[in-house]
């Protein structure tokens, strides 16, 4: 129940103010909510208690009473850390209780986590061998990309160096590939077959 009288002893209704809501206290995060209204104890209206318990703004109340926030669990403090995913293929971000934040397997950035753990590198675009196996083509993958693989290349030149591309204008192997290619010793017409 809220106060029934004014701080000066009169019967005026209490003034709505921001104040700590002790029933919302969370032991895990050691935080609570600040609420606006007149449901605070009458004693908080006394001059000796007012500055510690009653506030004009939610921010003022939260600064004094360590409010819970939607993003990190406490006002202005980052309680999230990066750690290796359960399957070991990436690093994931989790919000953790303050007592766990110093663990040696936790990292403040994904990059720091991936330096120590094996993260899957996703590629959003790459050069790869076409279906006809005559050239390398540029491809943009949908969504977040695909895991990097040996058959994906950053440039057409890198792809063609491995896959013997045919030059686009001449239908001949590219010069670097032609030098490394041995011509067949006989054509199908030169082969000897059964007499007919």
PDB file of C-alpha atoms in Angstrom:
ATOM      1  CA  UNK A   1       0.000   0.000   0.000  1.00  0.00           C
ATOM      2  CA  UNK A   2       1.178   3.514  -0.802  1.00  0.00           C
ATOM      3  CA  UNK A   3       1.599   6.384   1.600  1.00  0.00           C
ATOM      4  CA  UNK A   4      -1.537   7.838   3.108  1.00  0.00           C
ATOM      5  CA  UNK A   5      -0.327  11.321   3.912  1.00  0.00           C
ATOM      6  CA  UNK A   6       2.035  13.988   2.669  1.00  0.00           C
ATOM      7  CA  UNK A   7       5.618  14.227   3.973  1.00  0.00           C
ATOM      8  CA  UNK A   8       4.603  17.303   5.927  1.00  0.00           C
ATOM      9  CA  UNK A   9       1.900  15.431   7.830  1.00  0.00           C
ATOM     10  CA  UNK A  10      -1.133  16.499   5.742  1.00  0.00           C
ATOM     11  CA  UNK A  11      -3.563  14.213   3.947  1.00  0.00           C
ATOM     12  CA  UNK A  12      -2.644  15.157   0.349  1.00  0.00           C
ATOM     13  CA  UNK A  13      -2.133  12.345  -2.146  1.00  0.00           C
ATOM     14  CA  UNK A  14       1.530  11.336  -2.636  1.00  0.00           C
ATOM     15  CA  UNK A  15       3.335  12.613  -5.707  1.00  0.00           C
ATOM     16  CA  UNK A  16       4.046   9.952  -8.368  1.00  0.00           C
ATOM     17  CA  UNK A  17       7.807   9.368  -8.541  1.00  0.00           C
ATOM     18  CA  UNK A  18      10.298   6.842  -9.912  1.00  0.00           C
ATOM     19  CA  UNK A  19      11.357   4.440  -7.166  1.00  0.00           C
ATOM     20  CA  UNK A  20      12.982   1.005  -6.706  1.00  0.00           C
ATOM     21  CA  UNK A  21      10.637  -1.976  -6.931  1.00  0.00           C
ATOM     22  CA  UNK A  22      12.181  -4.412  -4.440  1.00  0.00           C
ATOM     23  CA  UNK A  23       9.806  -7.242  -5.408  1.00  0.00           C
ATOM     24  CA  UNK A  24      11.530  -7.334  -8.836  1.00  0.00           C
ATOM     25  CA  UNK A  25      15.010  -7.982  -7.379  1.00  0.00           C
ATOM     26  CA  UNK A  26      16.907 -10.712  -9.287  1.00  0.00           C
ATOM     27  CA  UNK A  27      19.573 -12.463  -7.199  1.00  0.00           C
ATOM     28  CA  UNK A  28      21.382 -13.834 -10.270  1.00  0.00           C
ATOM     29  CA  UNK A  29      22.020 -10.444 -11.846  1.00  0.00           C
ATOM     30  CA  UNK A  30      21.715  -8.448  -8.605  1.00  0.00           C
ATOM     31  CA  UNK A  31      19.375  -6.027 -10.382  1.00  0.00           C
ATOM     32  CA  UNK A  32      15.813  -4.773 -10.050  1.00  0.00           C
ATOM     33  CA  UNK A  33      13.310  -2.536 -11.821  1.00  0.00           C
ATOM     34  CA  UNK A  34      12.448   1.061 -11.130  1.00  0.00           C
ATOM     35  CA  UNK A  35       8.752   1.877 -11.461  1.00  0.00           C
ATOM     36  CA  UNK A  36       6.737   5.083 -11.628  1.00  0.00           C
ATOM     37  CA  UNK A  37       3.861   5.705  -9.286  1.00  0.00           C
ATOM     38  CA  UNK A  38       2.754   6.246  -5.707  1.00  0.00           C
ATOM     39  CA  UNK A  39       3.149   2.675  -4.421  1.00  0.00           C
ATOM     40  CA  UNK A  40       6.238   3.503  -2.388  1.00  0.00           C
ATOM     41  CA  UNK A  41       6.359   3.449   1.444  1.00  0.00           C
ATOM     42  CA  UNK A  42       5.347   6.751   3.109  1.00  0.00           C
ATOM     43  CA  UNK A  43       8.670   6.877   4.940  1.00  0.00           C
ATOM     44  CA  UNK A  44      10.461   7.428   1.594  1.00  0.00           C
ATOM     45  CA  UNK A  45       8.773  10.822   1.378  1.00  0.00           C
ATOM     46  CA  UNK A  46      10.628  11.995   4.490  1.00  0.00           C
ATOM     47  CA  UNK A  47      13.543  14.365   3.768  1.00  0.00           C
ATOM     48  CA  UNK A  48      16.074  11.853   5.184  1.00  0.00           C
ATOM     49  CA  UNK A  49      14.896   9.117   2.761  1.00  0.00           C
ATOM     50  CA  UNK A  50      13.636  11.011  -0.266  1.00  0.00           C
ATOM     51  CA  UNK A  51      16.949  11.507  -2.155  1.00  0.00           C
ATOM     52  CA  UNK A  52      17.871   7.829  -1.816  1.00  0.00           C
ATOM     53  CA  UNK A  53      14.517   6.387  -2.919  1.00  0.00           C
ATOM     54  CA  UNK A  54      12.474   8.836  -5.007  1.00  0.00           C
ATOM     55  CA  UNK A  55      13.517  10.192  -8.399  1.00  0.00           C
ATOM     56  CA  UNK A  56      12.173  12.492 -11.112  1.00  0.00           C
ATOM     57  CA  UNK A  57      13.483  10.232 -13.909  1.00  0.00           C
ATOM     58  CA  UNK A  58      13.863   6.503 -14.510  1.00  0.00           C
ATOM     59  CA  UNK A  59      17.537   7.071 -15.352  1.00  0.00           C
ATOM     60  CA  UNK A  60      18.189   8.658 -11.955  1.00  0.00           C
ATOM     61  CA  UNK A  61      16.506   5.760 -10.173  1.00  0.00           C
ATOM     62  CA  UNK A  62      18.396   3.165 -12.242  1.00  0.00           C
ATOM     63  CA  UNK A  63      21.752   4.819 -11.614  1.00  0.00           C
ATOM     64  CA  UNK A  64      21.131   4.573  -7.872  1.00  0.00           C
ATOM     65  CA  UNK A  65      19.513   1.116  -7.793  1.00  0.00           C
ATOM     66  CA  UNK A  66      21.193  -0.887 -10.612  1.00  0.00           C
ATOM     67  CA  UNK A  67      18.286  -1.588 -12.934  1.00  0.00           C
ATOM     68  CA  UNK A  68      17.880  -4.524 -15.224  1.00  0.00           C
ATOM     69  CA  UNK A  69      18.041  -3.639 -18.922  1.00  0.00           C
ATOM     70  CA  UNK A  70      16.770  -5.601 -21.912  1.00  0.00           C
ATOM     71  CA  UNK A  71      20.116  -5.896 -23.673  1.00  0.00           C
ATOM     72  CA  UNK A  72      22.707  -6.828 -21.065  1.00  0.00           C
ATOM     73  CA  UNK A  73      21.048  -7.448 -17.739  1.00  0.00           C
ATOM     74  CA  UNK A  74      22.369  -4.397 -15.899  1.00  0.00           C
ATOM     75  CA  UNK A  75      22.364  -0.693 -16.550  1.00  0.00           C
ATOM     76  CA  UNK A  76      25.221   0.267 -18.858  1.00  0.00           C
ATOM     77  CA  UNK A  77      27.303  -2.854 -18.222  1.00  0.00           C
ATOM     78  CA  UNK A  78      28.191  -5.420 -20.872  1.00  0.00           C
ATOM     79  CA  UNK A  79      27.561  -8.905 -19.555  1.00  0.00           C
ATOM     80  CA  UNK A  80      27.859 -10.733 -22.839  1.00  0.00           C
ATOM     81  CA  UNK A  81      30.886 -12.704 -23.967  1.00  0.00           C
ATOM     82  CA  UNK A  82      31.912 -14.842 -26.936  1.00  0.00           C
ATOM     83  CA  UNK A  83      32.666 -18.546 -26.493  1.00  0.00           C
ATOM     84  CA  UNK A  84      33.055 -21.611 -28.678  1.00  0.00           C
ATOM     85  CA  UNK A  85      29.771 -23.091 -29.909  1.00  0.00           C
ATOM     86  CA  UNK A  86      28.630 -26.480 -28.664  1.00  0.00           C
ATOM     87  CA  UNK A  87      29.547 -28.197 -31.960  1.00  0.00           C
ATOM     88  CA  UNK A  88      32.937 -26.439 -32.064  1.00  0.00           C
ATOM     89  CA  UNK A  89      32.443 -24.878 -35.505  1.00  0.00           C
ATOM     90  CA  UNK A  90      31.966 -21.236 -34.528  1.00  0.00           C
ATOM     91  CA  UNK A  91      31.897 -18.744 -31.663  1.00  0.00           C
ATOM     92  CA  UNK A  92      28.580 -17.584 -30.180  1.00  0.00           C
ATOM     93  CA  UNK A  93      27.574 -14.611 -28.009  1.00  0.00           C
ATOM     94  CA  UNK A  94      25.895 -15.269 -24.656  1.00  0.00           C
ATOM     95  CA  UNK A  95      24.765 -13.045 -21.794  1.00  0.00           C
ATOM     96  CA  UNK A  96      26.204 -14.462 -18.578  1.00  0.00           C
ATOM     97  CA  UNK A  97      26.009 -13.760 -14.833  1.00  0.00           C
ATOM     98  CA  UNK A  98      28.662 -11.279 -13.628  1.00  0.00           C
ATOM     99  CA  UNK A  99      30.538 -13.960 -11.689  1.00  0.00           C
ATOM    100  CA  UNK A 100      31.320 -15.892 -14.886  1.00  0.00           C
ATOM    101  CA  UNK A 101      32.673 -13.035 -16.993  1.00  0.00           C
ATOM    102  CA  UNK A 102      36.315 -13.638 -16.053  1.00  0.00           C
ATOM    103  CA  UNK A 103      36.491 -17.262 -17.240  1.00  0.00           C
ATOM    104  CA  UNK A 104      39.481 -17.931 -19.523  1.00  0.00           C
ATOM    105  CA  UNK A 105      37.322 -19.497 -22.257  1.00  0.00           C
ATOM    106  CA  UNK A 106      35.291 -16.286 -22.723  1.00  0.00           C
ATOM    107  CA  UNK A 107      36.200 -13.459 -25.114  1.00  0.00           C
ATOM    108  CA  UNK A 108      35.011  -9.868 -25.503  1.00  0.00           C
ATOM    109  CA  UNK A 109      35.061 -10.084 -29.335  1.00  0.00           C
ATOM    110  CA  UNK A 110      34.224 -12.781 -31.865  1.00  0.00           C
ATOM    111  CA  UNK A 111      37.607 -12.237 -33.509  1.00  0.00           C
ATOM    112  CA  UNK A 112      39.392 -12.973 -30.226  1.00  0.00           C
ATOM    113  CA  UNK A 113      37.354 -16.145 -29.759  1.00  0.00           C
ATOM    114  CA  UNK A 114      38.035 -17.309 -33.327  1.00  0.00           C
ATOM    115  CA  UNK A 115      41.797 -16.777 -32.920  1.00  0.00           C
ATOM    116  CA  UNK A 116      41.781 -19.532 -30.286  1.00  0.00           C
ATOM    117  CA  UNK A 117      38.915 -21.726 -31.572  1.00  0.00           C
ATOM    118  CA  UNK A 118      38.165 -23.122 -35.028  1.00  0.00           C
ATOM    119  CA  UNK A 119      35.493 -20.875 -36.488  1.00  0.00           C
ATOM    120  CA  UNK A 120      33.827 -21.592 -39.794  1.00  0.00           C
ATOM    121  CA  UNK A 121      34.645 -18.862 -42.285  1.00  0.00           C
ATOM    122  CA  UNK A 122      31.589 -17.947 -44.362  1.00  0.00           C
ATOM    123  CA  UNK A 123      32.041 -16.772 -47.933  1.00  0.00           C
ATOM    124  CA  UNK A 124      29.373 -14.526 -49.459  1.00  0.00           C
ATOM    125  CA  UNK A 125      30.789 -14.582 -53.000  1.00  0.00           C
ATOM    126  CA  UNK A 126      33.453 -16.552 -54.853  1.00  0.00           C
ATOM    127  CA  UNK A 127      34.745 -17.859 -58.177  1.00  0.00           C
ATOM    128  CA  UNK A 128      34.147 -21.561 -58.851  1.00  0.00           C
ATOM    129  CA  UNK A 129      34.257 -24.100 -61.701  1.00  0.00           C
ATOM    130  CA  UNK A 130      31.160 -24.061 -63.944  1.00  0.00           C
ATOM    131  CA  UNK A 131      29.000 -27.129 -64.652  1.00  0.00           C
ATOM    132  CA  UNK A 132      30.523 -27.658 -68.111  1.00  0.00           C
ATOM    133  CA  UNK A 133      34.002 -27.625 -66.558  1.00  0.00           C
ATOM    134  CA  UNK A 134      35.176 -25.136 -69.159  1.00  0.00           C
ATOM    135  CA  UNK A 135      35.521 -21.951 -67.148  1.00  0.00           C
ATOM    136  CA  UNK A 136      35.324 -20.368 -63.726  1.00  0.00           C
ATOM    137  CA  UNK A 137      32.259 -18.271 -62.898  1.00  0.00           C
ATOM    138  CA  UNK A 138      31.507 -15.684 -60.238  1.00  0.00           C
ATOM    139  CA  UNK A 139      28.763 -16.618 -57.784  1.00  0.00           C
ATOM    140  CA  UNK A 140      27.021 -14.706 -54.967  1.00  0.00           C
ATOM    141  CA  UNK A 141      25.607 -16.972 -52.253  1.00  0.00           C
ATOM    142  CA  UNK A 142      22.297 -16.191 -50.537  1.00  0.00           C
ATOM    143  CA  UNK A 143      21.910 -15.518 -46.821  1.00  0.00           C
ATOM    144  CA  UNK A 144      25.033 -15.325 -44.688  1.00  0.00           C
ATOM    145  CA  UNK A 145      27.073 -17.302 -47.207  1.00  0.00           C
ATOM    146  CA  UNK A 146      28.559 -20.787 -47.291  1.00  0.00           C
ATOM    147  CA  UNK A 147      31.540 -22.297 -45.471  1.00  0.00           C
ATOM    148  CA  UNK A 148      34.813 -21.608 -47.284  1.00  0.00           C
ATOM    149  CA  UNK A 149      36.112 -24.589 -49.263  1.00  0.00           C
ATOM    150  CA  UNK A 150      39.085 -25.543 -51.462  1.00  0.00           C
ATOM    151  CA  UNK A 151      36.999 -25.149 -54.639  1.00  0.00           C
ATOM    152  CA  UNK A 152      36.052 -21.503 -53.906  1.00  0.00           C
ATOM    153  CA  UNK A 153      38.419 -18.744 -55.053  1.00  0.00           C
ATOM    154  CA  UNK A 154      38.741 -15.004 -54.559  1.00  0.00           C
ATOM    155  CA  UNK A 155      39.571 -14.261 -58.233  1.00  0.00           C
ATOM    156  CA  UNK A 156      38.978 -15.844 -61.635  1.00  0.00           C
ATOM    157  CA  UNK A 157      42.748 -16.120 -62.091  1.00  0.00           C
ATOM    158  CA  UNK A 158      43.133 -18.193 -58.909  1.00  0.00           C
ATOM    159  CA  UNK A 159      40.256 -20.438 -59.983  1.00  0.00           C
ATOM    160  CA  UNK A 160      41.576 -20.892 -63.543  1.00  0.00           C
ATOM    161  CA  UNK A 161      45.087 -21.654 -62.297  1.00  0.00           C
ATOM    162  CA  UNK A 162      43.675 -24.783 -60.668  1.00  0.00           C
ATOM    163  CA  UNK A 163      40.879 -25.677 -63.103  1.00  0.00           C
ATOM    164  CA  UNK A 164      42.332 -25.230 -66.653  1.00  0.00           C
ATOM    165  CA  UNK A 165      39.888 -22.632 -67.943  1.00  0.00           C
ATOM    166  CA  UNK A 166      39.219 -22.229 -71.654  1.00  0.00           C
ATOM    167  CA  UNK A 167      39.884 -18.676 -72.851  1.00  0.00           C
ATOM    168  CA  UNK A 168      36.572 -16.969 -73.474  1.00  0.00           C
ATOM    169  CA  UNK A 169      37.420 -15.445 -76.866  1.00  0.00           C
ATOM    170  CA  UNK A 170      39.262 -18.304 -78.557  1.00  0.00           C
ATOM    171  CA  UNK A 171      37.943 -21.527 -77.034  1.00  0.00           C
ATOM    172  CA  UNK A 172      41.620 -22.403 -76.477  1.00  0.00           C
ATOM    173  CA  UNK A 173      43.203 -23.174 -73.109  1.00  0.00           C
ATOM    174  CA  UNK A 174      44.671 -20.122 -71.426  1.00  0.00           C
ATOM    175  CA  UNK A 175      48.427 -19.676 -72.101  1.00  0.00           C
ATOM    176  CA  UNK A 176      49.487 -20.626 -68.578  1.00  0.00           C
ATOM    177  CA  UNK A 177      47.408 -23.789 -68.816  1.00  0.00           C
ATOM    178  CA  UNK A 178      48.463 -24.609 -72.413  1.00  0.00           C
ATOM    179  CA  UNK A 179      52.155 -24.644 -71.441  1.00  0.00           C
ATOM    180  CA  UNK A 180      51.488 -27.248 -68.764  1.00  0.00           C
ATOM    181  CA  UNK A 181      49.189 -29.377 -70.910  1.00  0.00           C
ATOM    182  CA  UNK A 182      50.594 -32.282 -72.905  1.00  0.00           C
ATOM    183  CA  UNK A 183      48.929 -32.788 -76.292  1.00  0.00           C
ATOM    184  CA  UNK A 184      47.535 -36.263 -76.968  1.00  0.00           C
ATOM    185  CA  UNK A 185      49.898 -38.476 -79.051  1.00  0.00           C
ATOM    186  CA  UNK A 186      47.241 -39.866 -81.341  1.00  0.00           C
ATOM    187  CA  UNK A 187      43.869 -38.778 -82.607  1.00  0.00           C
ATOM    188  CA  UNK A 188      40.905 -41.144 -82.784  1.00  0.00           C
ATOM    189  CA  UNK A 189      41.408 -41.435 -86.588  1.00  0.00           C
ATOM    190  CA  UNK A 190      45.035 -42.639 -86.074  1.00  0.00           C
ATOM    191  CA  UNK A 191      44.087 -45.544 -83.909  1.00  0.00           C
ATOM    192  CA  UNK A 192      44.111 -49.013 -85.321  1.00  0.00           C
ATOM    193  CA  UNK A 193      40.922 -50.924 -84.884  1.00  0.00           C
ATOM    194  CA  UNK A 194      39.501 -54.189 -86.077  1.00  0.00           C
ATOM    195  CA  UNK A 195      39.420 -54.600 -89.862  1.00  0.00           C
ATOM    196  CA  UNK A 196      36.073 -54.362 -91.309  1.00  0.00           C
TER     197      UNK A 196
END
